[in-house]
PDB file of C-alpha atoms in Angstrom:
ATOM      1  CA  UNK U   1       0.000   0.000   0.000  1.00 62.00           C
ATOM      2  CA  UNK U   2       1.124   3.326  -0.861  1.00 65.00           C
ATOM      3  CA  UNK U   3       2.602   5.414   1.880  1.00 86.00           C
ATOM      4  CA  UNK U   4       0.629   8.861   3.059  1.00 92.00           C
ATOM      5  CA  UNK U   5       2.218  12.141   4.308  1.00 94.00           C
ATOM      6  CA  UNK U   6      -0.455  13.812   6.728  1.00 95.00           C
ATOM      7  CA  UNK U   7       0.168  17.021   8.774  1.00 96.00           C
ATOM      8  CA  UNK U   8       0.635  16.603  12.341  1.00 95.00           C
ATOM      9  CA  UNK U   9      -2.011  19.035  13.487  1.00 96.00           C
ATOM     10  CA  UNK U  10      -3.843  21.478  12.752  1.00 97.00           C
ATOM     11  CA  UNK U  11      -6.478  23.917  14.067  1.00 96.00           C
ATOM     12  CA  UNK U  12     -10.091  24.998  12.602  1.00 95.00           C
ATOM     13  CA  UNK U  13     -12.863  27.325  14.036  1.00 96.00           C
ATOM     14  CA  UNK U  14     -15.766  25.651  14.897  1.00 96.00           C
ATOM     15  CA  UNK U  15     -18.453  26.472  12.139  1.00 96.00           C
ATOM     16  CA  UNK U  16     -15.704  26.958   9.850  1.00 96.00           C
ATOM     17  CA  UNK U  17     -14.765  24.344   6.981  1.00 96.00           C
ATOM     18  CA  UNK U  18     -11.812  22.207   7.882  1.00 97.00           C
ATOM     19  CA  UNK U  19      -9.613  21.246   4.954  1.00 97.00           C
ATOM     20  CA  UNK U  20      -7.356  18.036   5.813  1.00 97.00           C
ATOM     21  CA  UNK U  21      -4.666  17.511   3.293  1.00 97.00           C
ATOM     22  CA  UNK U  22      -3.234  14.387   2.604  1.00 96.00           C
ATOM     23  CA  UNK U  23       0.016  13.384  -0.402  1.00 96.00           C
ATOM     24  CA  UNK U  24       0.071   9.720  -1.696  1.00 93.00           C
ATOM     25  CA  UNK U  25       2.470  10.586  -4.263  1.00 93.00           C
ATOM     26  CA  UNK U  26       3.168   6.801  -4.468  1.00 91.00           C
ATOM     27  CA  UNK U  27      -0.443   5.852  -5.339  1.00 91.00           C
ATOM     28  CA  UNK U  28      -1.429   3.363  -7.719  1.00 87.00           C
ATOM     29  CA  UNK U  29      -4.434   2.853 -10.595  1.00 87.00           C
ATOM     30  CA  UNK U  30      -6.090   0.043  -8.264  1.00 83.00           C
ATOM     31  CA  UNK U  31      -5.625   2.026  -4.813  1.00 86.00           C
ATOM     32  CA  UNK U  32      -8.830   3.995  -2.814  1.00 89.00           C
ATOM     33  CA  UNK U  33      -7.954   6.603  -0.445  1.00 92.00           C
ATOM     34  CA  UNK U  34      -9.619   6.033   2.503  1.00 91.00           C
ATOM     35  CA  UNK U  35     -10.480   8.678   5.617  1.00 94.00           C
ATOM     36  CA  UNK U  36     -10.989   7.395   9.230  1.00 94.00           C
ATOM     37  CA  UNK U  37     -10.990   9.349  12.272  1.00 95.00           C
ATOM     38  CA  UNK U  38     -10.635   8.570  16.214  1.00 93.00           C
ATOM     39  CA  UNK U  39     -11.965  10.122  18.683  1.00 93.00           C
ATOM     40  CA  UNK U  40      -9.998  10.452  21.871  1.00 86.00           C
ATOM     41  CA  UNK U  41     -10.224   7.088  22.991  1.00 80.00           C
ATOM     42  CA  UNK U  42     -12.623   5.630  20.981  1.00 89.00           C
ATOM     43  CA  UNK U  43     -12.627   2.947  18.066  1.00 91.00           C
ATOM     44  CA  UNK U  44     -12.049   4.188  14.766  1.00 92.00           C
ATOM     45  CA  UNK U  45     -14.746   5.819  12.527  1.00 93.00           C
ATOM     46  CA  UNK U  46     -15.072   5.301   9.031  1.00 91.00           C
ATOM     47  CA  UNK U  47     -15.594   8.725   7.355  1.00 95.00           C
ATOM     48  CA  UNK U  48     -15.820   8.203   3.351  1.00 94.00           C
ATOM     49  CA  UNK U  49     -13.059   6.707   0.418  1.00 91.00           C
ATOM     50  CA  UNK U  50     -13.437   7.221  -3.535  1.00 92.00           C
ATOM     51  CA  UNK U  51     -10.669   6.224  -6.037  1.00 91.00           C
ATOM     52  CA  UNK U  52     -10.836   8.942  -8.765  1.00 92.00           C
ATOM     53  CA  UNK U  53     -13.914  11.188  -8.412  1.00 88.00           C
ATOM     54  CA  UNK U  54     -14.878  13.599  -5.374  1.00 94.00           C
ATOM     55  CA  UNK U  55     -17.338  11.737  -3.250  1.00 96.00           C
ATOM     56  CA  UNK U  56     -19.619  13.661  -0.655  1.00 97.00           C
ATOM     57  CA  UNK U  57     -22.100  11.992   2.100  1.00 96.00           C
ATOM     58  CA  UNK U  58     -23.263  13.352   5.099  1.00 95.00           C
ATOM     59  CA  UNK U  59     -19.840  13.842   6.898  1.00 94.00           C
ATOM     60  CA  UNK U  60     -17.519  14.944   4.670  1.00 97.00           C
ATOM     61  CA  UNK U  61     -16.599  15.313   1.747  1.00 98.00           C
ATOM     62  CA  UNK U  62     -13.276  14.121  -0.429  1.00 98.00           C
ATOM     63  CA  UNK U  63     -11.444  15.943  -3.685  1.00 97.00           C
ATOM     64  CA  UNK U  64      -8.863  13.578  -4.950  1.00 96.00           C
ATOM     65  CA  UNK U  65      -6.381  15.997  -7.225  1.00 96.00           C
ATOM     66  CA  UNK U  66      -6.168  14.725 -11.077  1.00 95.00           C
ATOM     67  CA  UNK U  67      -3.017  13.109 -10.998  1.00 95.00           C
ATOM     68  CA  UNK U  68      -4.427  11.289  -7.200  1.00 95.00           C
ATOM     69  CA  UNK U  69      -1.676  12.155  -5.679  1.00 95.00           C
ATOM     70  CA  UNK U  70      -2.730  14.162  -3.108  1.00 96.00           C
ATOM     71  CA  UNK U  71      -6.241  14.570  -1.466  1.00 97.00           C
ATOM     72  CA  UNK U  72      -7.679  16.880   1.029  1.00 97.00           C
ATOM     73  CA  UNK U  73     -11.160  16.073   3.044  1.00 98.00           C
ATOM     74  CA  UNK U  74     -13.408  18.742   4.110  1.00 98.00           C
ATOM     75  CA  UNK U  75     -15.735  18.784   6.857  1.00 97.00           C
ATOM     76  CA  UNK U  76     -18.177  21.923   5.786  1.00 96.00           C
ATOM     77  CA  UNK U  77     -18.942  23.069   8.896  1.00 94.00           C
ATOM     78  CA  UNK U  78     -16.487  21.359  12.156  1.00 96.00           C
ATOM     79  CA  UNK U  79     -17.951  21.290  15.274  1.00 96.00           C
ATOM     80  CA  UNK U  80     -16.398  20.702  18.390  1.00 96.00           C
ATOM     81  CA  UNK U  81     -17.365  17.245  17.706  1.00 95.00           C
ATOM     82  CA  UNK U  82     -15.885  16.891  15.459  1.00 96.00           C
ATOM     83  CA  UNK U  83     -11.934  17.394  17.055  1.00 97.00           C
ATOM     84  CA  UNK U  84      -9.920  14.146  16.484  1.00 96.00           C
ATOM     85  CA  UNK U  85      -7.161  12.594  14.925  1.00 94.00           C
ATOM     86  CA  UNK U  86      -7.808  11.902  11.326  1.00 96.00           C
ATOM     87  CA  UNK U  87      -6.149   9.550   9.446  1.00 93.00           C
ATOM     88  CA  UNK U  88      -5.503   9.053   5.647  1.00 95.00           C
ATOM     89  CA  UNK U  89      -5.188   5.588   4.311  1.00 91.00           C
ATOM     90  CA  UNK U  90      -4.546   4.583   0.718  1.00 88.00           C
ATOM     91  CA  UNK U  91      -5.421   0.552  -0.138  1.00 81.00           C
ATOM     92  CA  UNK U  92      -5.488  -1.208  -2.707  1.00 72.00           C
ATOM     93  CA  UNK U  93      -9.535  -2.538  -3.739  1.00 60.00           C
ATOM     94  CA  UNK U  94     -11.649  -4.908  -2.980  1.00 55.00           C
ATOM     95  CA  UNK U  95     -10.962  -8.457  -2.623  1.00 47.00           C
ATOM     96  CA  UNK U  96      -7.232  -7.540  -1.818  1.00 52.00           C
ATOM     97  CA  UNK U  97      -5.626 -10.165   0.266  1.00 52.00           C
ATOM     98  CA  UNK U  98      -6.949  -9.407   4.179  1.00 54.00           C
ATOM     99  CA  UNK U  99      -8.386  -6.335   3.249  1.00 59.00           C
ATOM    100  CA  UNK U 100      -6.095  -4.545   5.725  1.00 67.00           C
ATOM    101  CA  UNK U 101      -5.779  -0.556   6.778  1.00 74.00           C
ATOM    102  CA  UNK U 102      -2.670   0.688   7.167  1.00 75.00           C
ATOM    103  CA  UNK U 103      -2.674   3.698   9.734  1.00 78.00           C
ATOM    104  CA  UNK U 104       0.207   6.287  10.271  1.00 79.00           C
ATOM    105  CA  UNK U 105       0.441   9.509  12.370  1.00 81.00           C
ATOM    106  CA  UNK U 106      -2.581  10.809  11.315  1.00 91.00           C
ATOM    107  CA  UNK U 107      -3.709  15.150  11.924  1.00 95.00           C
ATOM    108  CA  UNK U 108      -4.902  15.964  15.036  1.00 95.00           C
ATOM    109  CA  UNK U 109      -7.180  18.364  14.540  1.00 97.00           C
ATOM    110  CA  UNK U 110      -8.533  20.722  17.318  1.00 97.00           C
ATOM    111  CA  UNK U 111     -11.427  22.662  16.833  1.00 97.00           C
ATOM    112  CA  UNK U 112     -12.089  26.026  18.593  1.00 96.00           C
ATOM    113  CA  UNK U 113     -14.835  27.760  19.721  1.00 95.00           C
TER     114      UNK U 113
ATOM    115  CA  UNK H   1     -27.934  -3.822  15.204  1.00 69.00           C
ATOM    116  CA  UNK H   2     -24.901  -3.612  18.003  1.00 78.00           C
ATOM    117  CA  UNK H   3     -22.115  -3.390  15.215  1.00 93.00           C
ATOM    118  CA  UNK H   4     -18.673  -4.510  16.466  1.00 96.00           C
ATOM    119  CA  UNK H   5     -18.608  -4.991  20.328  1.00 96.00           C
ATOM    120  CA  UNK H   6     -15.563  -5.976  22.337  1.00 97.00           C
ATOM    121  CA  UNK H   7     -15.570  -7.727  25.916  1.00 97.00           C
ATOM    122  CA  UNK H   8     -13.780  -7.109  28.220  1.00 96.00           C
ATOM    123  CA  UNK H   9     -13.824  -3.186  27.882  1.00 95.00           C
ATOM    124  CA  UNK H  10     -11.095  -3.645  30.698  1.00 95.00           C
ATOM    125  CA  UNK H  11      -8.358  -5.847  32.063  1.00 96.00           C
ATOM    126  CA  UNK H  12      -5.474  -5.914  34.110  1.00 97.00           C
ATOM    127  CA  UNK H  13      -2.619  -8.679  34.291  1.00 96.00           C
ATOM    128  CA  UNK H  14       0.224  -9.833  35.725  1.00 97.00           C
ATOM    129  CA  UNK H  15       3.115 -10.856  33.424  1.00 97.00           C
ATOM    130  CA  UNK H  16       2.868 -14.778  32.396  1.00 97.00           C
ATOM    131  CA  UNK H  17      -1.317 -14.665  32.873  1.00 97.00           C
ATOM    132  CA  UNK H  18      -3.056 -15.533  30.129  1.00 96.00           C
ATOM    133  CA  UNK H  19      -6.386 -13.994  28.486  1.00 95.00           C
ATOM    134  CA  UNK H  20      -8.760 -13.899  25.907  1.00 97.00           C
ATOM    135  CA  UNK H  21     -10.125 -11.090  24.227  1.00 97.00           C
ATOM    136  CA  UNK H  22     -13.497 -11.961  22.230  1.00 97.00           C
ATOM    137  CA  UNK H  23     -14.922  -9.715  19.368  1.00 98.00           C
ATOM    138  CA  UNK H  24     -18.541 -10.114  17.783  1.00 98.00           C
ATOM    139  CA  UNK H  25     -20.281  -8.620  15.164  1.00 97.00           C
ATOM    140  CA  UNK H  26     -23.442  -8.852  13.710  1.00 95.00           C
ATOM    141  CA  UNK H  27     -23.416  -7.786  10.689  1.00 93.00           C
ATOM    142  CA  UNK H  28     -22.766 -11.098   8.669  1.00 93.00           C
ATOM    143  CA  UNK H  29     -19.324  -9.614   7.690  1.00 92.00           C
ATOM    144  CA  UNK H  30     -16.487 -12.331   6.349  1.00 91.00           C
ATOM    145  CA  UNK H  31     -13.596 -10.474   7.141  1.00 90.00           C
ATOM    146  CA  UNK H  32     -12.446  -9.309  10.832  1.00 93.00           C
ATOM    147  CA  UNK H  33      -9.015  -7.646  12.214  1.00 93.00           C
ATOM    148  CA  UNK H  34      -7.845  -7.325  15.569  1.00 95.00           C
ATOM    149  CA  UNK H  35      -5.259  -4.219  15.979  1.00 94.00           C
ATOM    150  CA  UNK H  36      -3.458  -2.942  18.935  1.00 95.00           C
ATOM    151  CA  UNK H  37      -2.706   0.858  19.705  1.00 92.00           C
ATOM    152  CA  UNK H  38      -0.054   2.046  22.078  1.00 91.00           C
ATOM    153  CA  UNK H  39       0.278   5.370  23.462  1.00 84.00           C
ATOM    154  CA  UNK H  40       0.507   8.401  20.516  1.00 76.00           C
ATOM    155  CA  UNK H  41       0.846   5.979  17.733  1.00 78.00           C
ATOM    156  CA  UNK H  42      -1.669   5.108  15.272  1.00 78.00           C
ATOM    157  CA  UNK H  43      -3.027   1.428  15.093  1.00 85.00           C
ATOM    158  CA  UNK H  44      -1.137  -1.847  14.219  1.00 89.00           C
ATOM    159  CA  UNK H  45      -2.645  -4.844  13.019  1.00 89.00           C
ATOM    160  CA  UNK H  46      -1.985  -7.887  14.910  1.00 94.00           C
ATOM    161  CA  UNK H  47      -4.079 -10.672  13.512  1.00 94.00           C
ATOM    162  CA  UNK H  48      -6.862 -10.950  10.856  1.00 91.00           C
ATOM    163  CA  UNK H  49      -9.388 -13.197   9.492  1.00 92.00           C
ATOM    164  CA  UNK H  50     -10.790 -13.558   6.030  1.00 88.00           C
ATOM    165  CA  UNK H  51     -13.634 -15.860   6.527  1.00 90.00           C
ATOM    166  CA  UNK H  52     -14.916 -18.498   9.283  1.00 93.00           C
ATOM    167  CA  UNK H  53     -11.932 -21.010   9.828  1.00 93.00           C
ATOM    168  CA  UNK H  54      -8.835 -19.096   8.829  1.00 92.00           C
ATOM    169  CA  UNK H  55      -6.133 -17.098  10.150  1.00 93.00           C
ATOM    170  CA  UNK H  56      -3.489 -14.971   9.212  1.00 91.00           C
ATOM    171  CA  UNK H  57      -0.576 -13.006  10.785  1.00 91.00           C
ATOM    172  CA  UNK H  58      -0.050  -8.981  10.868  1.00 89.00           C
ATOM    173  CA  UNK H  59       2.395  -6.724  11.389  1.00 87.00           C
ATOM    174  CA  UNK H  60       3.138  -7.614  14.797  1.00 93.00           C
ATOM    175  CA  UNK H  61       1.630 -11.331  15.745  1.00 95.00           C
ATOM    176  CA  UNK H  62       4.153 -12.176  17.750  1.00 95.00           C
ATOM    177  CA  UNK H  63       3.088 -13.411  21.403  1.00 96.00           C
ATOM    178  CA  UNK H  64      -0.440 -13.295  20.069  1.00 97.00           C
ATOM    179  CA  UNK H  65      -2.638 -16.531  18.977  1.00 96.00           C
ATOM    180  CA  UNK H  66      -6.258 -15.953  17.250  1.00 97.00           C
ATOM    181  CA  UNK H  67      -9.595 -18.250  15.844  1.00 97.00           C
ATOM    182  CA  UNK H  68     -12.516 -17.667  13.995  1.00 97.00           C
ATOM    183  CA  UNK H  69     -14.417 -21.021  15.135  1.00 95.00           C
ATOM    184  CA  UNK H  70     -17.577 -18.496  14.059  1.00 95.00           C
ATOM    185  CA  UNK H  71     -17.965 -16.547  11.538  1.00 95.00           C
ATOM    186  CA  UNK H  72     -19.311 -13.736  13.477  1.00 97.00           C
ATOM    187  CA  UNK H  73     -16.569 -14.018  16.101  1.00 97.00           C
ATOM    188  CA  UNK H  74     -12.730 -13.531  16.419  1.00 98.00           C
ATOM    189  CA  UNK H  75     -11.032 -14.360  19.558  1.00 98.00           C
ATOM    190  CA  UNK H  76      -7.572 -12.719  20.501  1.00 98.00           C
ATOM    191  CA  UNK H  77      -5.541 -14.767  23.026  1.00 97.00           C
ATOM    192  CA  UNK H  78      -2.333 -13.970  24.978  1.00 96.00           C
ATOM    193  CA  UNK H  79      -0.308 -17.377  25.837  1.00 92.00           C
ATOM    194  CA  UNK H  80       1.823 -15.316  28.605  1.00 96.00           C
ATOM    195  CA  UNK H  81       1.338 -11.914  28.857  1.00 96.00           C
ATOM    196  CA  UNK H  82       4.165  -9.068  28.906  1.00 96.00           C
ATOM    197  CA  UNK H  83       4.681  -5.285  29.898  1.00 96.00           C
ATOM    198  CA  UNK H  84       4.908  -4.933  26.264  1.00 95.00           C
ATOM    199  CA  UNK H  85       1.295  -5.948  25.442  1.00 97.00           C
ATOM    200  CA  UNK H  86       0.416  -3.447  27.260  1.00 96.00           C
ATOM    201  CA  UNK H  87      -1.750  -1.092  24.572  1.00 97.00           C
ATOM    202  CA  UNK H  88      -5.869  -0.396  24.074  1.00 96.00           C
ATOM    203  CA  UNK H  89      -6.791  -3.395  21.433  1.00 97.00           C
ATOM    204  CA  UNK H  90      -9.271  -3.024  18.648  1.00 96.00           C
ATOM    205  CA  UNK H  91     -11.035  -5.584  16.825  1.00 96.00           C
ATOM    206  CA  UNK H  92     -12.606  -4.435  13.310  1.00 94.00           C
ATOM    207  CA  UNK H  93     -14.901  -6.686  10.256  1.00 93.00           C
ATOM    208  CA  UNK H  94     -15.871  -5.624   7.194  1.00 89.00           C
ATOM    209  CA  UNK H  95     -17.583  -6.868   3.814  1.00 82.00           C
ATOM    210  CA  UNK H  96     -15.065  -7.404   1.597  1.00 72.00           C
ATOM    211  CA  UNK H  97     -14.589  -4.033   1.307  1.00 60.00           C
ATOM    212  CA  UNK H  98     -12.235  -1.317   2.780  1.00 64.00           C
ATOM    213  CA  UNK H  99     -15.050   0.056   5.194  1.00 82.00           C
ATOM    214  CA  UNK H 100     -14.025  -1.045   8.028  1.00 87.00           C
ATOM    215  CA  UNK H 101     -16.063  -1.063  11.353  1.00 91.00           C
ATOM    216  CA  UNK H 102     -14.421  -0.818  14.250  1.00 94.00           C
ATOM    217  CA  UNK H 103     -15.315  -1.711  18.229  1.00 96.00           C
ATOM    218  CA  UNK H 104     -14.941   0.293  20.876  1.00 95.00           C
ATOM    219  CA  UNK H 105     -11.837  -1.310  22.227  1.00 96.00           C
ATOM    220  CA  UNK H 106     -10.078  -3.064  25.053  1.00 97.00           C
ATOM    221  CA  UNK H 107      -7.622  -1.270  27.396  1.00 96.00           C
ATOM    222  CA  UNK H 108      -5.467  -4.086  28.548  1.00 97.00           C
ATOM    223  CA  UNK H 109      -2.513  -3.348  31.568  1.00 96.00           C
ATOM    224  CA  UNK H 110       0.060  -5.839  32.024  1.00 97.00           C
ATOM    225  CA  UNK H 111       2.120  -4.991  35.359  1.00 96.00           C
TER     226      UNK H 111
END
């Protein structure tokens, strides 16, 4: 799986869009990019994934740059909810052997009142 | 519909005990993952599962043994546990797809 370069942290006013960025510079044809985030000490939360086109549902949405090597997630309005460490995954498809998520550092991103 | 739930959410051990962490879902998915997460790091997968019956090693399966007797379970077991195994544990499934679903984990001490 292609390796992701996230930034450490980052801060967004609540109300505000929050713009995550995200490079996979390494990416291949058959890979998704995949967004998860964690609350503090929860499980995991699946947030949205697309391959080539800009998806959008009711969380976020994604924008997955021409070349798909770099994508950033926005979440239109962040609420103080919504602070959490975010993490960019890129996979390959379906049916790949275990199916498995690679996570790195992920953003932590703290939003402000 | 409870999802993905983990028992116990808690546990503490002395070094050599042995335990078993048990994940269940209910959402008929085939494949399920159990990961571990230590302090400030992101999550490592340990063991997973790609249907009832099988097994197969992670990144770090060492001192870790798992089975999927059930398709809607996947048991994590320490032999003899260590400081090191110390970490919050998450078990995940999914439908042969990339959404994964994830449990609320288990924080596990080992003094």
């Amino acid at each position: 799986d292609a390796k992701t370069t996230q930034p450490t942290s980052m801060d967004c006013a609540e109300g505000r869009a929050a713009n995550l960025p995200c490079n996979h510079s390494t990416i291949s044809g058959n890979e998704y990019v995949y967004w998860y985030r964690q609350i503090h000490s929860q499980g995991p939360q699946y947030i949205i994934h697309g391959l080539k086109n800009n998806e959008t549902n009711e969380m976020a949405s994604l924008i997955i740059t021409e070349d798909r090597k770099s994508s950033t997630l926005i979440l239109p309005h962040a609420t103080l909810r919504d602070t959490a460490v975010y993490y960019c995954i890129v996979r390959v498809g379906e049916m790949a052997a275990g199916n498995k998520l690679t996570f790195g550092g992920g953003t932590r991103v703290l939003v402000k009142p | 519909n409870a999802g993905v739930t983990q028992t116990p959410k808690f546990r503490v051990l002395k070094t050599g005990q042995s335990m078993t962490l048990l994940c269940a879902q209910d959402m008929n998915h085939e494949y399920m993952y159990w990961y571990r997460q230590d302090p400030g790091m992101g999550l490592r997968l340990i063991h997973y599962s790609v249907g009832e019956g099988t097994t197969a090693k992670g990144e770090v399966p060492d001192g870790y043994n798992v089975s999927r007797l059930k398709k809607q379970n996947f048991l994590l077991g320490l032999e003899s546990a260590a400081p090191s195994q110390t970490s919050v544990y998450f078990c995940a499934s999914s439908y042969f797809t990339g959404t994964q679903y994830f449990g609320p984990g288990t924080r596990l001490t080992v003094l």
